[in-house]
mmCIF file of C-alpha atoms in Angstrom:
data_model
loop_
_atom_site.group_PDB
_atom_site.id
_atom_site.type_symbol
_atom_site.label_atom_id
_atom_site.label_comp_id
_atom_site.label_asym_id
_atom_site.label_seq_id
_atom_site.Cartn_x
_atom_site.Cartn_y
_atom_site.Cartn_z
ATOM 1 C CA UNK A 1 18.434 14.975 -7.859
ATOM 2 C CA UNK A 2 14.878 15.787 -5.956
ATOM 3 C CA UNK A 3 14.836 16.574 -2.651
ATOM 4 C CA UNK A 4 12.206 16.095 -0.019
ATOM 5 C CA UNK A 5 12.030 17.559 3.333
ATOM 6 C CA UNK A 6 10.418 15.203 6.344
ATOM 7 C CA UNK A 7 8.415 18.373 7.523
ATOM 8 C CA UNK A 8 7.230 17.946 11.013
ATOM 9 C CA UNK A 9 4.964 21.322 11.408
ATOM 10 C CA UNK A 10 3.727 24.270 9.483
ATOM 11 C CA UNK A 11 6.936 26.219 9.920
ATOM 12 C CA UNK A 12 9.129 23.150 8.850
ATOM 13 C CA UNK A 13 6.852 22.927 5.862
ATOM 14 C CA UNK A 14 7.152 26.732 4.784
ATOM 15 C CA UNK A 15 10.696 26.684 5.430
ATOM 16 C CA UNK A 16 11.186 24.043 3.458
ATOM 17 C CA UNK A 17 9.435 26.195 0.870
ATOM 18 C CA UNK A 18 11.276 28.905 1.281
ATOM 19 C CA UNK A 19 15.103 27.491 0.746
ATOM 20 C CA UNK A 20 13.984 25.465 -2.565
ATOM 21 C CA UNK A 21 13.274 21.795 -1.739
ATOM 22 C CA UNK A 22 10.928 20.166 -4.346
ATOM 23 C CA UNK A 23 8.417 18.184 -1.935
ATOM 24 C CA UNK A 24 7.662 17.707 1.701
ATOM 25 C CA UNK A 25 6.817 15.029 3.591
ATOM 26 C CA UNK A 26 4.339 16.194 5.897
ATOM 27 C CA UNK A 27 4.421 14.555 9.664
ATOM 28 C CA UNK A 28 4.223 14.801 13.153
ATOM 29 C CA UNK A 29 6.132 13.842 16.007
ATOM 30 C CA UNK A 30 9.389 13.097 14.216
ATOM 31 C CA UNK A 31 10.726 11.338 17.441
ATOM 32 C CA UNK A 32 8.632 8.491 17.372
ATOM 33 C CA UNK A 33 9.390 8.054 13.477
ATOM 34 C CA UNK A 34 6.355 10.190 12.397
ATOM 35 C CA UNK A 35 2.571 9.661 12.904
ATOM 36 C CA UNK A 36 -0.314 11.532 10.475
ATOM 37 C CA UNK A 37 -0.663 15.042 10.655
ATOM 38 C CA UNK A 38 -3.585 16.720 12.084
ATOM 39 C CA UNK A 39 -6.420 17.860 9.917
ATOM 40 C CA UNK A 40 -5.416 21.381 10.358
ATOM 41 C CA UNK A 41 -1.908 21.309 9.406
ATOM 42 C CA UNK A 42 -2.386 18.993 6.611
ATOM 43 C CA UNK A 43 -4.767 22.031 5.433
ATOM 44 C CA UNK A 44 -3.230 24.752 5.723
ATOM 45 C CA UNK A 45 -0.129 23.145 4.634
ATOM 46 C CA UNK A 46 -1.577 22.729 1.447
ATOM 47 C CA UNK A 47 -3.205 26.091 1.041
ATOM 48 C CA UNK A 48 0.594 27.898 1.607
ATOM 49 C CA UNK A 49 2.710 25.463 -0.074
ATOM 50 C CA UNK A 50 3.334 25.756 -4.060
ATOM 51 C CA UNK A 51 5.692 23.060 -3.869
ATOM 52 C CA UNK A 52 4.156 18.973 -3.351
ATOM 53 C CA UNK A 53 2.917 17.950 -0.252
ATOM 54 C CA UNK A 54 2.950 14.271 0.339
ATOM 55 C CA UNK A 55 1.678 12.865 3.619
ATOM 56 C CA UNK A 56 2.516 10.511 5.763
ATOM 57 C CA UNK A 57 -0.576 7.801 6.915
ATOM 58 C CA UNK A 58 0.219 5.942 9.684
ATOM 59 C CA UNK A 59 -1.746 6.040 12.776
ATOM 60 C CA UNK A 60 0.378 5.389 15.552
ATOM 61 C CA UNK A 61 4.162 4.614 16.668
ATOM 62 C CA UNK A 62 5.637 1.204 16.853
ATOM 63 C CA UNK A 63 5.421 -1.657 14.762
ATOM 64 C CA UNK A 64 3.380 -1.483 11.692
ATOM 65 C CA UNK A 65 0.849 -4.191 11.930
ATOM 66 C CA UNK A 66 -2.437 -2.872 12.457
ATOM 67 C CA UNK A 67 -5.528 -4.160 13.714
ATOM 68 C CA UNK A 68 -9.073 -3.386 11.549
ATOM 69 C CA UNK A 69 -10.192 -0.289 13.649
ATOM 70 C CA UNK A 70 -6.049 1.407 12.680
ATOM 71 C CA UNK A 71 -6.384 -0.002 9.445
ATOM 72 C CA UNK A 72 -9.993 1.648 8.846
ATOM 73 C CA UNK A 73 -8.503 5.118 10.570
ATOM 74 C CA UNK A 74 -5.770 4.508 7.253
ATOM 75 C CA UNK A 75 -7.994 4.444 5.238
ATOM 76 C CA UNK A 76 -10.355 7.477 5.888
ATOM 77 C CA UNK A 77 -7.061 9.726 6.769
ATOM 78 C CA UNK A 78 -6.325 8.931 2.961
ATOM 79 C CA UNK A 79 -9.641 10.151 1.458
ATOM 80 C CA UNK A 80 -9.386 13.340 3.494
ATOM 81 C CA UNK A 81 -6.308 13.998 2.282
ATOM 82 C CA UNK A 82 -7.290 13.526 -1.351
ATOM 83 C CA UNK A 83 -10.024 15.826 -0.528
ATOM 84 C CA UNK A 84 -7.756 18.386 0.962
ATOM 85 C CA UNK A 85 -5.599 18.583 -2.188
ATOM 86 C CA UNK A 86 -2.206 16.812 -1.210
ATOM 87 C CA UNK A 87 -0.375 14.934 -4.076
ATOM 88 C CA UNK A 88 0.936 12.081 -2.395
ATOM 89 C CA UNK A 89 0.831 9.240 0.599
ATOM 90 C CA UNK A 90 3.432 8.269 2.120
ATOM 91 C CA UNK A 91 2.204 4.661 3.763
ATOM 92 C CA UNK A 92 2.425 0.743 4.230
ATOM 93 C CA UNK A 93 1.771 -2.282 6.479
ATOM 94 C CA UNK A 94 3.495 -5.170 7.181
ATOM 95 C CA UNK A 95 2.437 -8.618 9.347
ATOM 96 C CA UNK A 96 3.318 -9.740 12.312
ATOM 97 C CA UNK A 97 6.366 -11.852 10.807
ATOM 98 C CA UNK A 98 7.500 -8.240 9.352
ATOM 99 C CA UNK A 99 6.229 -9.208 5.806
ATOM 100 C CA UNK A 100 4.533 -6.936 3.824
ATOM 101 C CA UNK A 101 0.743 -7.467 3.967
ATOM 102 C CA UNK A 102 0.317 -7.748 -0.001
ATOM 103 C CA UNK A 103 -3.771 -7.253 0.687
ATOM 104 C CA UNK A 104 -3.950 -4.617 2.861
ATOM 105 C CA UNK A 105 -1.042 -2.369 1.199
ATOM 106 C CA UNK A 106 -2.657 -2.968 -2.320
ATOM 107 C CA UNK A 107 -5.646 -1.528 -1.233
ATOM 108 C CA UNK A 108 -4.138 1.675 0.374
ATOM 109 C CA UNK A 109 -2.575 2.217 -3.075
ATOM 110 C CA UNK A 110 -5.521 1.741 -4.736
ATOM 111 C CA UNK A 111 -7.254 4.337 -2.540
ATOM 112 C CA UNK A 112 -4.693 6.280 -2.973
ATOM 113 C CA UNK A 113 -4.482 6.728 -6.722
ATOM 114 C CA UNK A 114 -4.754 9.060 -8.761
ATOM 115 C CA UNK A 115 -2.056 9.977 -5.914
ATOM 116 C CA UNK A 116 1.632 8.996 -6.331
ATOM 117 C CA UNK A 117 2.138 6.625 -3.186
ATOM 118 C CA UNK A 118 5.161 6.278 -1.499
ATOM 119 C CA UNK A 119 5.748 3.094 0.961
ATOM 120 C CA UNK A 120 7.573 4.280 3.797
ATOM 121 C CA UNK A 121 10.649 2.752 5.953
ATOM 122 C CA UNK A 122 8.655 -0.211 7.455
ATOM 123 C CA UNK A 123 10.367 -1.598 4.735
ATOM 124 C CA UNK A 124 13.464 -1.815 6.619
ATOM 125 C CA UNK A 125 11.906 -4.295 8.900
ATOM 126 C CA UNK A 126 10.985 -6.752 6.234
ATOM 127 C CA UNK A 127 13.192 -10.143 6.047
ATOM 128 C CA UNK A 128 13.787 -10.155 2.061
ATOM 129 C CA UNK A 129 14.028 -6.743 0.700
ATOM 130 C CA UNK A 130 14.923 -7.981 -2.575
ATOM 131 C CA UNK A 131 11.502 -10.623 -2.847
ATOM 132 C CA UNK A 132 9.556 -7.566 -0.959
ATOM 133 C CA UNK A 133 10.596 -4.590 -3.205
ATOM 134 C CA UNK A 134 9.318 -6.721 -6.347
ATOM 135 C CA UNK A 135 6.123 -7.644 -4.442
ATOM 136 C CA UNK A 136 6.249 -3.325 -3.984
ATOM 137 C CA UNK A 137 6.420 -3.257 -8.002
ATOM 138 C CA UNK A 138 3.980 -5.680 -9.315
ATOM 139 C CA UNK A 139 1.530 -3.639 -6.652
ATOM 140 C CA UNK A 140 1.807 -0.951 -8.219
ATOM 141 C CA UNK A 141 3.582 1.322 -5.425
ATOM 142 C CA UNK A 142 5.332 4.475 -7.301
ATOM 143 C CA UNK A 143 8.101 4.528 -4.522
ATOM 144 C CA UNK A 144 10.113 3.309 -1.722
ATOM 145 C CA UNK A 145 11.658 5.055 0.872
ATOM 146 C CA UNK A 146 14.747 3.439 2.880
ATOM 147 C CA UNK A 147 17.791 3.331 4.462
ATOM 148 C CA UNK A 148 18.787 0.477 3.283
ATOM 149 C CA UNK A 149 17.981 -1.814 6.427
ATOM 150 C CA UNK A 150 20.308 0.169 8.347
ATOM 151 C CA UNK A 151 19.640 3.347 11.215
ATOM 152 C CA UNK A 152 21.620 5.566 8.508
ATOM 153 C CA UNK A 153 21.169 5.561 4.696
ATOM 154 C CA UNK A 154 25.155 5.875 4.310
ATOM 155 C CA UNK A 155 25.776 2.849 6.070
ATOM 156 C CA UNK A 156 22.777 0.394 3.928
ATOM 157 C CA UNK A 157 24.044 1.998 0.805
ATOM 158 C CA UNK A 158 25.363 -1.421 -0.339
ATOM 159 C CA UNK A 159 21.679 -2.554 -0.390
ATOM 160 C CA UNK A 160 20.267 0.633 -1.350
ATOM 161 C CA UNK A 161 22.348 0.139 -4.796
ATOM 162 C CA UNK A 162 21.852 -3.544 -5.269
ATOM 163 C CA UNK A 163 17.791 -2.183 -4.833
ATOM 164 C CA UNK A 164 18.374 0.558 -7.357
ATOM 165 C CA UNK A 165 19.587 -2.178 -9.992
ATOM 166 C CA UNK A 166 16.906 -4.461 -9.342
ATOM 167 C CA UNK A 167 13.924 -1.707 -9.346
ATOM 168 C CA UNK A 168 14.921 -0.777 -13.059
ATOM 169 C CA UNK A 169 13.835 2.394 -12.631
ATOM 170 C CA UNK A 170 9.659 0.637 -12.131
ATOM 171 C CA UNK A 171 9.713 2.015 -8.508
ATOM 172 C CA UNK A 172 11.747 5.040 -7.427
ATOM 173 C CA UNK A 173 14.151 4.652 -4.252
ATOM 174 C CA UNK A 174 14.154 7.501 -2.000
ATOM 175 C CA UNK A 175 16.765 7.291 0.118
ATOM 176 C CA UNK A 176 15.969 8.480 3.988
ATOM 177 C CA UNK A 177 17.673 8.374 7.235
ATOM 178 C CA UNK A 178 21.246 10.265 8.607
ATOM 179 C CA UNK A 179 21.356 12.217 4.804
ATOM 180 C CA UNK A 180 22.806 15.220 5.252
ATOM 181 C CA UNK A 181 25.105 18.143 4.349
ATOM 182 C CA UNK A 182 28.597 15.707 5.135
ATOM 183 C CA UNK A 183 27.748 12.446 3.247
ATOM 184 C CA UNK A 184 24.702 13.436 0.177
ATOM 185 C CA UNK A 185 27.241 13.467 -2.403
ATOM 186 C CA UNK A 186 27.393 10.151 -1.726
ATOM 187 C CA UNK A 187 23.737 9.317 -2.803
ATOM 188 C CA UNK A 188 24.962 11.886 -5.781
ATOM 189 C CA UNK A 189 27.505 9.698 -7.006
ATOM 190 C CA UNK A 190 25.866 6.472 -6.639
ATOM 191 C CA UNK A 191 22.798 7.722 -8.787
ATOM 192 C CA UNK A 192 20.216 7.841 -6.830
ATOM 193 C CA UNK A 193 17.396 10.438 -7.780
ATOM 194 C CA UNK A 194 15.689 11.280 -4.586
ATOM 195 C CA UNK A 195 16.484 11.619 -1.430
ATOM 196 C CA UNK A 196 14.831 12.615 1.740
ATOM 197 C CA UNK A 197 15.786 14.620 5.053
ATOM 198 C CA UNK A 198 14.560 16.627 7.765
ATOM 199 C CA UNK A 199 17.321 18.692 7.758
ATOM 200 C CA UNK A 200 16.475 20.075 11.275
ATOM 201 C CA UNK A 201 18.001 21.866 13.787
ATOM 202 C CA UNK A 202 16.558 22.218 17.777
ATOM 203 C CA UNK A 203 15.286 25.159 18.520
ATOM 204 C CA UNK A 204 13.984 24.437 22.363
ATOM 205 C CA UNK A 205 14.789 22.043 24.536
ATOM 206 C CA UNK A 206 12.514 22.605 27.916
ATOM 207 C CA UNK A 207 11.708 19.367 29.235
ATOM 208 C CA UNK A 208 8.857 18.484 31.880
ATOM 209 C CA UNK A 209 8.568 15.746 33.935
ATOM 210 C CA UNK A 210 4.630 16.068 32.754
ATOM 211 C CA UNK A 211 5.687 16.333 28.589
ATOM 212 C CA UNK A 212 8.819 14.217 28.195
ATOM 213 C CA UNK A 213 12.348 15.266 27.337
ATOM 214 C CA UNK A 214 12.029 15.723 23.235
ATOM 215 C CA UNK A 215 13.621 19.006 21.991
ATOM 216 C CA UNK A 216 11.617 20.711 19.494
ATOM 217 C CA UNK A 217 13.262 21.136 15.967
ATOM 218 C CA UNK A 218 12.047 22.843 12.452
ATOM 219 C CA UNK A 219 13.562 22.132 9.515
ATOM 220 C CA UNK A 220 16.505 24.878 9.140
ATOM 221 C CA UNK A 221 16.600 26.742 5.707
ATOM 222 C CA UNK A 222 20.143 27.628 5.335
ATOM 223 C CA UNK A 223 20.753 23.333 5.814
ATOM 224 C CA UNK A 224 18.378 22.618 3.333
ATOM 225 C CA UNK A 225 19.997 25.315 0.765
ATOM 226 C CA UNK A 226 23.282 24.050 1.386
ATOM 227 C CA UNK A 227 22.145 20.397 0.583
ATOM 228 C CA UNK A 228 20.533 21.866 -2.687
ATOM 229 C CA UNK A 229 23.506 23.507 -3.554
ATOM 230 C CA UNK A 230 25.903 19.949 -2.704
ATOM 231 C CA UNK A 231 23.471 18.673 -4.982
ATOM 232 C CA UNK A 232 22.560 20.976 -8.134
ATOM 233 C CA UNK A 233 26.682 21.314 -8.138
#
């Protein structure tokens, strides 16, 4: 089983490093689901790491229908990461109705590629996840990260499997969302090959009436070891 670490600044990223995960997602602002990295850390991320880095493309928080100024942000966020040396995007867009947008998703892929590309949880939104996973396949998308339609991954597991079984191993499920040290075997014993957490712990919690109320957390190496261990057992 591989995991990957949502990574929401340098130090998550290197820690992640450090206790043995396989890949990192690389983010920021974990609070409002995760919006692209700067520049900078996406960088020097890539510079430390000796592990993957995949990134995460999406310009904003909320909904994930995009008008053509986000869409053309998408798009040249992608080509600097390819030029920066990451080895995957993380990405997707759905329309209004919380369909996938078939035109504008196969052409991040295709961007993307020779990048693996991974389409993120906006697929929890979508109406049909068993018509919109194969519409994920026959475009060519290399994997799907979910919870199963649910806030926590343990709790869509029902769908998560019934996915697995209908993906037939074309697209890869991550599984993302509540996985942690208590319920991974779970994911273990239902088969699943990937899964994905932040793993973090808060290590401030100021708040300002300027700066909001969000505690800051890293990703905590002695979690993320444990979880290896649950797993690799």
């Amino acid at each position: 089983m591989l995991l990957e670490i949502c990574a929401n600044s340098y130090q998550s990223a290197v820690n992640a490093q450090i206790a043995g995960a396989h890949r990192i997602e690389l983010c920021s602002e974990l609070s409002l689901g995760g919006i692209t990295p700067s520049y900078g850390l996406i960088k020097e991320v890539v510079e430390v790491l000796n592990i993957p880095v995949f990134v995460l493309i999406r310009p904003r928080s909320g909904n994930f229908c995009y008008s053509d100024a986000e869409f053309d942000i998408m798009k040249q966020d992608i080509q600097m990461c390819k030029n920066l040396g990451v080895k995957g995007i993380v990405s997707g867009v759905l329309n209004e109705n919380s369909t996938i947008d078939l035109k504008r998703t196969e052409a991040l892929i295709a961007l993307s590629k020779p990048l693996s590309f991974t389409f993120h949880r906006a697929f929890d939104c979508v109406p049909n996840p068993e018509k919109s996973i194969k519409e994920l396949m026959n475009l060519g998308a290399d994997r799907l990260l979910t919870s199963g339609q649910h806030p926590k991954a343990l709790d869509g597991i029902a769908l998560l499997k019934s996915l697995k079984k209908q993906s037939e191993g074309k697209i890869k499920i991550l599984v993302g969302s509540g996985v942690n040290v208590e319920n991974v075997t779970e994911f273990k014993k239902a088969g699943f090959e990937e899964i994905h957490t932040s793993a973090s712990k808060v290590i401030a919690t100021e708040s300002s009436v300027f700066f909001g109320e969000n505690p800051q957390t890293v990703s905590d190496v002695d979690t993320i070891k444990t979880i290896l261990k649950i797993i690799h057992t």
